[in-house]
Tab-separated table of N, CA and C in Angstrom:
chain	number	residue	atom	x	y	z
A	1491	MET	N	58.970	32.178	-42.698
A	1491	MET	CA	58.733	32.609	-41.339
A	1491	MET	C	57.339	33.583	-41.606
A	1492	ILE	N	56.386	33.359	-40.525
A	1492	ILE	CA	54.927	33.789	-40.638
A	1492	ILE	C	55.418	35.617	-40.181
A	1493	THR	N	55.051	36.524	-40.396
A	1493	THR	CA	55.242	37.505	-39.718
A	1493	THR	C	53.531	38.247	-39.284
A	1494	LYS	N	53.071	37.909	-39.615
A	1494	LYS	CA	51.142	38.454	-39.018
A	1494	LYS	C	50.593	37.015	-38.978
A	1495	PHE	N	49.636	37.686	-38.133
A	1495	PHE	CA	48.919	36.128	-37.054
A	1495	PHE	C	48.082	36.420	-36.442
A	1496	GLU	N	47.205	35.887	-36.283
A	1496	GLU	CA	45.656	36.483	-35.464
A	1496	GLU	C	44.802	35.067	-34.861
A	1497	MET	N	44.250	35.151	-33.634
A	1497	MET	CA	43.000	34.207	-32.997
A	1497	MET	C	42.432	34.961	-32.068
A	1498	HIS	N	41.541	33.810	-31.623
A	1498	HIS	CA	40.677	34.572	-31.392
A	1498	HIS	C	40.574	33.907	-29.991
A	1499	ILE	N	40.434	34.553	-28.726
A	1499	ILE	CA	39.880	34.760	-27.753
A	1499	ILE	C	39.055	34.557	-26.546
A	1500	ARG	N	38.338	34.023	-25.658
A	1500	ARG	CA	37.198	34.275	-25.502
A	1500	ARG	C	37.381	34.409	-23.953
A	1501	VAL	N	36.696	35.717	-23.403
A	1501	VAL	CA	37.530	35.860	-21.783
A	1501	VAL	C	36.796	35.493	-20.782
A	1502	ARG	N	37.750	35.104	-19.857
A	1502	ARG	CA	36.961	33.279	-18.755
A	1502	ARG	C	36.813	34.281	-17.720
A	1503	TYR	N	35.735	33.919	-17.026
A	1503	TYR	CA	36.072	34.445	-16.116
A	1503	TYR	C	36.731	35.310	-14.846
A	1504	GLN	N	37.727	34.295	-14.786
A	1504	GLN	CA	38.508	33.925	-13.904
A	1504	GLN	C	39.728	35.269	-14.554
A	1505	GLU	N	39.469	36.095	-15.632
A	1505	GLU	CA	40.566	36.909	-16.230
A	1505	GLU	C	39.697	38.339	-15.749
A	1506	THR	N	38.787	38.522	-15.088
A	1506	THR	CA	38.083	39.877	-14.834
A	1506	THR	C	38.889	40.584	-13.267
A	1507	ASP	N	38.833	41.542	-12.791
A	1507	ASP	CA	39.148	41.938	-11.691
A	1507	ASP	C	37.737	42.296	-10.780
A	1508	ALA	N	37.667	43.098	-9.922
A	1508	ALA	CA	36.235	43.793	-8.866
A	1508	ALA	C	35.224	44.084	-9.840
A	1509	GLN	N	36.235	44.877	-10.743
A	1509	GLN	CA	35.516	45.711	-11.590
A	1509	GLN	C	34.241	44.915	-12.884
A	1510	ALA	N	34.829	43.565	-12.897
A	1510	ALA	CA	34.215	42.845	-14.100
A	1510	ALA	C	34.534	43.962	-15.346
A	1511	ARG	N	35.864	43.879	-15.305
A	1511	ARG	CA	36.834	43.958	-16.712
A	1511	ARG	C	37.797	43.088	-16.595
A	1512	VAL	N	38.572	42.849	-17.440
A	1512	VAL	CA	39.345	42.114	-17.805
A	1512	VAL	C	40.880	43.250	-17.174
A	1513	HIS	N	41.363	42.022	-16.408
A	1513	HIS	CA	42.622	42.665	-15.347
A	1513	HIS	C	43.958	42.947	-16.583
A	1514	HIS	N	44.513	44.054	-15.947
A	1514	HIS	CA	45.522	44.614	-17.038
A	1514	HIS	C	46.716	43.431	-17.564
A	1515	ALA	N	46.504	42.696	-16.424
A	1515	ALA	CA	48.183	42.321	-16.667
A	1515	ALA	C	47.649	40.706	-17.135
A	1516	ASN	N	46.496	40.455	-17.851
A	1516	ASN	CA	45.843	39.186	-18.764
A	1516	ASN	C	46.323	39.252	-20.133
A	1517	TYR	N	46.722	41.132	-20.328
A	1517	TYR	CA	46.612	41.228	-21.772
A	1517	TYR	C	48.004	40.714	-22.188
A	1518	ILE	N	49.676	40.861	-21.501
A	1518	ILE	CA	50.472	40.521	-21.748
A	1518	ILE	C	50.379	38.797	-21.633
A	1519	THR	N	49.149	38.196	-21.070
A	1519	THR	CA	49.645	36.818	-21.377
A	1519	THR	C	48.526	36.332	-22.572
A	1520	TYR	N	47.955	37.717	-23.455
A	1520	TYR	CA	47.091	36.844	-24.128
A	1520	TYR	C	48.489	37.736	-25.581
A	1521	PHE	N	49.595	37.817	-25.518
A	1521	PHE	CA	50.310	38.296	-26.234
A	1521	PHE	C	51.254	37.271	-26.258
A	1522	GLU	N	51.084	36.304	-25.341
A	1522	GLU	CA	52.105	35.293	-25.484
A	1522	GLU	C	51.156	34.179	-25.996
A	1523	VAL	N	50.059	33.848	-25.682
A	1523	VAL	CA	49.442	32.836	-26.262
A	1523	VAL	C	49.171	33.218	-28.034
A	1524	VAL	N	49.251	34.525	-27.780
A	1524	VAL	CA	49.161	34.105	-29.877
A	1524	VAL	C	50.867	34.627	-30.165
A	1525	ARG	N	51.574	34.747	-29.831
A	1525	ARG	CA	53.261	34.432	-29.791
A	1525	ARG	C	53.426	33.296	-30.437
A	1526	THR	N	53.019	32.170	-29.396
A	1526	THR	CA	53.016	30.688	-29.185
A	1526	THR	C	52.673	30.636	-29.909
A	1527	GLU	N	51.186	30.762	-30.940
A	1527	GLU	CA	50.625	30.131	-31.926
A	1527	GLU	C	51.123	30.032	-33.071
A	1528	MET	N	51.156	31.919	-33.506
A	1528	MET	CA	52.225	32.213	-34.448
A	1528	MET	C	53.212	31.331	-34.658
A	1529	LEU	N	54.177	30.844	-33.981
A	1529	LEU	CA	55.568	30.063	-34.086
A	1529	LEU	C	54.944	28.931	-34.239
A	1530	ARG	N	53.902	28.218	-33.694
A	1530	ARG	CA	53.730	26.751	-34.244
A	1530	ARG	C	52.942	27.159	-35.469
A	1531	GLU	N	51.954	27.971	-35.835
A	1531	GLU	CA	51.562	28.082	-36.900
A	1531	GLU	C	52.638	27.901	-38.184
A	1532	ALA	N	53.777	28.532	-38.414
A	1532	ALA	CA	54.808	28.697	-38.690
A	1532	ALA	C	55.960	26.922	-38.861
A	1533	GLY	N	55.421	26.313	-37.988
A	1533	GLY	CA	55.693	25.015	-38.043
A	1533	GLY	C	57.434	24.717	-36.543
A	1534	PHE	N	57.316	26.031	-36.072
A	1534	PHE	CA	58.434	25.774	-34.635
A	1534	PHE	C	57.561	26.610	-33.640
A	1535	SER	N	58.169	25.424	-32.491
A	1535	SER	CA	57.807	25.740	-31.338
A	1535	SER	C	58.791	25.938	-30.132
A	1536	TYR	N	57.707	26.405	-29.111
A	1536	TYR	CA	59.327	27.097	-27.978
A	1536	TYR	C	60.208	26.102	-27.417
A	1537	ARG	N	58.788	24.830	-27.441
A	1537	ARG	CA	59.683	23.111	-27.257
A	1537	ARG	C	60.720	23.499	-27.645
A	1538	GLU	N	60.797	23.294	-29.289
A	1538	GLU	CA	61.828	22.515	-30.007
A	1538	GLU	C	63.111	23.234	-29.888
A	1539	MET	N	62.313	24.924	-29.444
A	1539	MET	CA	63.888	25.923	-29.314
A	1539	MET	C	64.391	25.603	-27.698
A	1540	GLU	N	63.531	25.146	-27.191
A	1540	GLU	CA	64.164	25.206	-25.600
A	1540	GLU	C	64.617	23.393	-25.415
A	1541	ALA	N	64.961	22.806	-25.896
A	1541	ALA	CA	65.488	21.292	-26.405
A	1541	ALA	C	66.485	21.707	-27.433
A	1542	SER	N	66.801	22.657	-27.875
A	1542	SER	CA	68.281	22.627	-28.053
A	1542	SER	C	68.629	23.940	-27.883
A	1543	GLY	N	68.411	24.358	-26.521
A	1543	GLY	CA	69.389	25.116	-26.040
A	1543	GLY	C	69.062	26.778	-26.430
A	1544	LEU	N	68.125	26.774	-26.616
A	1544	LEU	CA	67.989	28.482	-26.317
A	1544	LEU	C	66.381	29.040	-25.930
A	1545	TYR	N	66.475	30.092	-25.701
A	1545	TYR	CA	65.308	30.740	-24.891
A	1545	TYR	C	64.842	31.982	-25.526
A	1546	LEU	N	63.657	32.268	-25.637
A	1546	LEU	CA	62.980	33.539	-26.239
A	1546	LEU	C	63.226	34.422	-25.034
A	1547	VAL	N	63.312	35.541	-23.955
A	1547	VAL	CA	62.871	35.946	-22.848
A	1547	VAL	C	62.418	37.401	-23.244
A	1548	VAL	N	61.180	37.723	-22.594
A	1548	VAL	CA	60.731	38.673	-22.736
A	1548	VAL	C	61.708	39.732	-21.812
A	1549	ALA	N	62.316	40.791	-23.052
A	1549	ALA	CA	62.999	42.037	-22.493
A	1549	ALA	C	61.666	43.154	-22.163
A	1550	GLU	N	61.363	43.707	-22.698
A	1550	GLU	CA	60.705	44.325	-22.844
A	1550	GLU	C	59.047	44.132	-23.115
A	1551	ALA	N	57.867	44.976	-22.345
A	1551	ALA	CA	56.973	44.843	-22.648
A	1551	ALA	C	56.048	45.564	-22.446
A	1552	GLU	N	55.085	46.135	-23.440
A	1552	GLU	CA	53.797	47.228	-23.144
A	1552	GLU	C	52.584	47.190	-23.566
A	1553	CYS	N	51.077	47.928	-23.096
A	1553	CYS	CA	49.956	47.350	-23.368
A	1553	CYS	C	49.577	49.023	-22.924
A	1554	LYS	N	49.116	49.779	-23.957
A	1554	LYS	CA	48.215	50.417	-24.312
A	1554	LYS	C	46.367	50.335	-23.835
A	1555	TYR	N	46.043	50.938	-22.918
A	1555	TYR	CA	44.546	50.395	-23.015
A	1555	TYR	C	43.632	51.752	-23.821
A	1556	ARG	N	42.695	50.799	-24.501
A	1556	ARG	CA	41.912	51.801	-25.002
A	1556	ARG	C	40.277	51.989	-24.778
A	1557	ALA	N	39.616	50.434	-24.382
A	1557	ALA	CA	38.464	50.322	-23.987
A	1557	ALA	C	38.300	49.221	-22.657
A	1558	ALA	N	37.206	48.863	-22.317
A	1558	ALA	CA	37.467	47.436	-21.329
A	1558	ALA	C	36.577	46.626	-22.212
A	1559	ALA	N	37.605	45.044	-22.019
A	1559	ALA	CA	37.024	44.022	-22.028
A	1559	ALA	C	36.183	43.322	-20.458
A	1560	VAL	N	35.187	42.651	-21.271
A	1560	VAL	CA	34.795	42.099	-20.167
A	1560	VAL	C	34.152	40.696	-20.465
A	1561	PHE	N	33.597	39.906	-18.855
A	1561	PHE	CA	33.920	38.474	-19.242
A	1561	PHE	C	32.693	37.882	-20.394
A	1562	ASP	N	33.515	37.115	-21.271
A	1562	ASP	CA	32.722	36.505	-21.842
A	1562	ASP	C	32.661	37.091	-23.787
A	1563	ASP	N	33.390	38.023	-23.608
A	1563	ASP	CA	34.055	38.886	-24.941
A	1563	ASP	C	34.533	37.811	-25.709
A	1564	LEU	N	34.630	38.248	-27.114
A	1564	LEU	CA	34.976	37.205	-27.753
A	1564	LEU	C	36.076	38.637	-28.515
A	1565	LEU	N	37.299	38.360	-27.922
A	1565	LEU	CA	38.484	38.941	-28.702
A	1565	LEU	C	39.342	38.551	-29.932
A	1566	CYS	N	39.660	39.470	-30.617
A	1566	CYS	CA	40.956	39.276	-31.716
A	1566	CYS	C	41.727	39.681	-31.231
A	1567	ILE	N	43.179	38.844	-30.742
A	1567	ILE	CA	44.133	39.199	-30.635
A	1567	ILE	C	44.858	39.136	-32.078
A	1568	SER	N	46.001	39.974	-32.358
A	1568	SER	CA	46.473	40.069	-34.075
A	1568	SER	C	47.620	40.054	-33.317
A	1569	ILE	N	49.046	40.022	-34.210
A	1569	ILE	CA	50.444	39.896	-33.997
A	1569	ILE	C	51.037	40.317	-34.862
A	1570	GLU	N	52.294	40.948	-35.165
A	1570	GLU	CA	52.929	41.461	-36.533
A	1570	GLU	C	54.685	41.393	-35.824
A	1571	THR	N	55.110	40.867	-36.433
A	1571	THR	CA	56.627	40.882	-36.288
A	1571	THR	C	56.685	42.126	-37.068
A	1572	VAL	N	57.648	43.203	-36.063
A	1572	VAL	CA	58.236	43.594	-37.505
A	1572	VAL	C	59.819	43.988	-37.237
A	1573	LYS	N	60.674	43.545	-36.462
A	1573	LYS	CA	61.854	43.237	-36.384
A	1573	LYS	C	62.488	41.606	-35.948
A	1574	ALA	N	63.890	40.932	-37.015
A	1574	ALA	CA	63.871	39.988	-36.621
A	1574	ALA	C	65.284	39.815	-36.561
A	1575	LYS	N	66.478	39.814	-36.022
A	1575	LYS	CA	67.985	40.282	-36.297
A	1575	LYS	C	68.192	40.339	-35.331
A	1576	GLY	N	69.495	39.792	-35.605
A	1576	GLY	CA	70.671	39.579	-34.174
A	1576	GLY	C	70.545	38.287	-33.344
A	1577	VAL	N	70.162	38.924	-32.212
A	1577	VAL	CA	69.444	38.264	-31.035
A	1577	VAL	C	68.273	38.572	-30.541
A	1578	ARG	N	67.395	39.578	-30.930
A	1578	ARG	CA	66.208	40.214	-31.085
A	1578	ARG	C	64.886	40.254	-31.714
A	1579	ILE	N	63.739	39.891	-30.956
A	1579	ILE	CA	62.510	39.749	-32.515
A	1579	ILE	C	61.496	40.776	-31.788
A	1580	GLU	N	61.236	42.207	-32.222
A	1580	GLU	CA	60.128	42.788	-32.275
A	1580	GLU	C	58.509	42.350	-32.485
A	1581	ASN	N	58.282	42.195	-31.650
A	1581	ASN	CA	56.173	42.160	-31.964
A	1581	ASN	C	55.141	43.322	-31.445
A	1582	ARG	N	54.415	43.624	-31.972
A	1582	ARG	CA	53.314	44.391	-32.168
A	1582	ARG	C	52.196	43.791	-32.229
A	1583	TYR	N	51.306	44.347	-31.219
A	1583	TYR	CA	50.103	43.497	-31.121
A	1583	TYR	C	49.195	44.290	-30.894
A	1584	GLU	N	47.561	44.295	-31.204
A	1584	GLU	CA	46.763	44.843	-31.769
A	1584	GLU	C	45.425	43.508	-30.955
A	1585	VAL	N	44.649	43.982	-29.622
A	1585	VAL	CA	43.095	43.468	-29.413
A	1585	VAL	C	42.216	44.002	-29.894
A	1586	ARG	N	41.348	43.421	-30.506
A	1586	ARG	CA	40.260	44.006	-30.507
A	1586	ARG	C	38.437	42.933	-30.481
A	1587	ARG	N	38.008	43.833	-30.122
A	1587	ARG	CA	36.587	43.343	-29.874
A	1587	ARG	C	35.746	43.700	-31.097
A	1588	ASP	N	35.181	43.183	-31.970
A	1588	ASP	CA	34.348	43.442	-33.243
A	1588	ASP	C	35.472	44.303	-33.576
A	1589	ASP	N	35.148	45.874	-33.945
A	1589	ASP	CA	35.819	46.238	-35.119
A	1589	ASP	C	36.217	47.689	-34.107
A	1590	GLU	N	36.004	47.579	-32.528
A	1590	GLU	CA	36.523	48.530	-31.543
A	1590	GLU	C	38.290	48.001	-31.307
A	1591	VAL	N	39.065	48.647	-30.925
A	1591	VAL	CA	40.853	48.179	-30.091
A	1591	VAL	C	40.648	48.631	-29.027
A	1592	ILE	N	40.732	47.871	-28.206
A	1592	ILE	CA	40.644	47.501	-27.125
A	1592	ILE	C	42.183	47.631	-25.986
A	1593	ALA	N	42.949	47.156	-26.975
A	1593	ALA	CA	44.065	47.599	-26.618
A	1593	ALA	C	45.542	47.432	-27.753
A	1594	THR	N	46.566	48.065	-27.403
A	1594	THR	CA	47.454	47.694	-28.412
A	1594	THR	C	48.966	47.346	-27.323
A	1595	GLY	N	49.933	46.984	-27.872
A	1595	GLY	CA	50.970	46.646	-27.339
A	1595	GLY	C	52.627	46.076	-28.122
A	1596	ARG	N	53.282	45.680	-27.535
A	1596	ARG	CA	54.987	45.798	-27.812
A	1596	ARG	C	54.971	44.423	-27.251
A	1597	THR	N	56.301	43.787	-27.521
A	1597	THR	CA	57.365	42.872	-26.911
A	1597	THR	C	58.494	43.067	-27.814
A	1598	LEU	N	59.684	43.099	-26.599
A	1598	LEU	CA	60.656	43.047	-27.522
A	1598	LEU	C	61.786	41.687	-26.281
A	1599	LEU	N	61.446	40.392	-27.758
A	1599	LEU	CA	62.244	39.406	-27.005
A	1599	LEU	C	64.400	38.804	-27.478
A	1600	ALA	N	64.569	38.548	-26.140
A	1600	ALA	CA	66.060	38.206	-26.241
A	1600	ALA	C	66.076	36.928	-27.041
A	1601	CYS	N	66.922	36.122	-27.454
A	1601	CYS	CA	67.402	34.842	-27.555
A	1601	CYS	C	68.080	35.045	-26.611
A	1602	VAL	N	68.605	33.659	-25.821
A	1602	VAL	CA	69.492	33.535	-24.679
A	1602	VAL	C	70.177	31.669	-24.525
A	1603	ASP	N	70.847	31.852	-23.616
A	1603	ASP	CA	71.343	30.246	-23.707
A	1603	ASP	C	70.813	30.236	-22.632
A	1604	LYS	N	71.072	28.705	-22.179
A	1604	LYS	CA	70.531	28.362	-20.398
A	1604	LYS	C	71.193	29.517	-19.698
A	1605	SER	N	72.383	29.648	-19.810
A	1605	SER	CA	73.111	30.244	-18.657
A	1605	SER	C	72.556	31.784	-18.815
A	1606	GLY	N	71.246	32.216	-19.921
A	1606	GLY	CA	71.199	34.013	-19.989
A	1606	GLY	C	72.357	34.965	-21.345
A	1607	LYS	N	73.010	33.893	-21.903
A	1607	LYS	CA	74.240	34.419	-22.052
A	1607	LYS	C	73.310	34.809	-23.706
A	1608	PRO	N	73.536	36.318	-24.197
A	1608	PRO	CA	72.581	36.159	-25.601
A	1608	PRO	C	73.056	35.521	-27.035
A	1609	ARG	N	72.295	34.973	-27.602
A	1609	ARG	CA	72.664	34.223	-28.824
A	1609	ARG	C	71.875	34.616	-30.283
A	1610	PRO	N	71.838	34.765	-31.368
A	1610	PRO	CA	71.858	35.170	-32.322
A	1610	PRO	C	70.528	34.041	-33.022
A	1611	ILE	N	69.119	34.710	-33.038
A	1611	ILE	CA	67.383	33.813	-33.479
A	1611	ILE	C	68.207	33.217	-34.228
A	1612	PRO	N	67.110	32.312	-34.280
A	1612	PRO	CA	67.614	31.009	-35.035
A	1612	PRO	C	66.959	31.504	-36.327
A	1613	LYS	N	67.938	31.290	-37.542
A	1613	LYS	CA	67.586	31.537	-38.863
A	1613	LYS	C	66.366	31.653	-39.705
A	1614	ARG	N	65.542	30.188	-39.204
A	1614	ARG	CA	64.002	30.532	-38.858
A	1614	ARG	C	63.192	31.159	-39.301
A	1615	LEU	N	63.910	31.970	-38.127
A	1615	LEU	CA	63.276	33.317	-37.181
A	1615	LEU	C	63.078	35.101	-37.606
A	1616	CYS	N	64.565	34.541	-39.154
A	1616	CYS	CA	65.417	35.777	-38.694
A	1616	CYS	C	64.515	36.565	-40.208
A	1617	LEU	N	63.493	38.014	-39.755
A	1617	LEU	CA	63.188	38.742	-41.230
A	1617	LEU	C	64.337	38.821	-42.346
A	1618	PRO	N	63.829	38.803	-43.361
A	1618	PRO	CA	64.694	39.448	-44.554
A	1618	PRO	C	65.488	41.056	-44.251
A	1619	ALA	N	66.491	41.014	-44.443
A	1619	ALA	CA	67.630	42.228	-44.995
A	1619	ALA	C	66.320	43.518	-45.814
């Protein structure tokens, strides 16, 4: 299991608001993109997981904004998995433009089956105890 990963995202025009800044909701989308790509880099995908009848749903999401990003900024989005056992995975995020931290965040994911009942996360996603 990969516990740290980062990728770059260039801010697209449609991600900005009337003040020409990245709309706050897009940071949660950035978190999801980097989380999905980290799984892919580890040789595992959401598609694979869903085909097996398991889903990772966001139980909690938070974002703290420290500076504004604007159209055409190249952002580095990093993720670190800090807990992964039982039915939950906790990730922390940092969004940077060059050396400036733009935002930080956290998500708590729950593993459920098609009916929404909690299920243990796949062993491939668990962190060592």
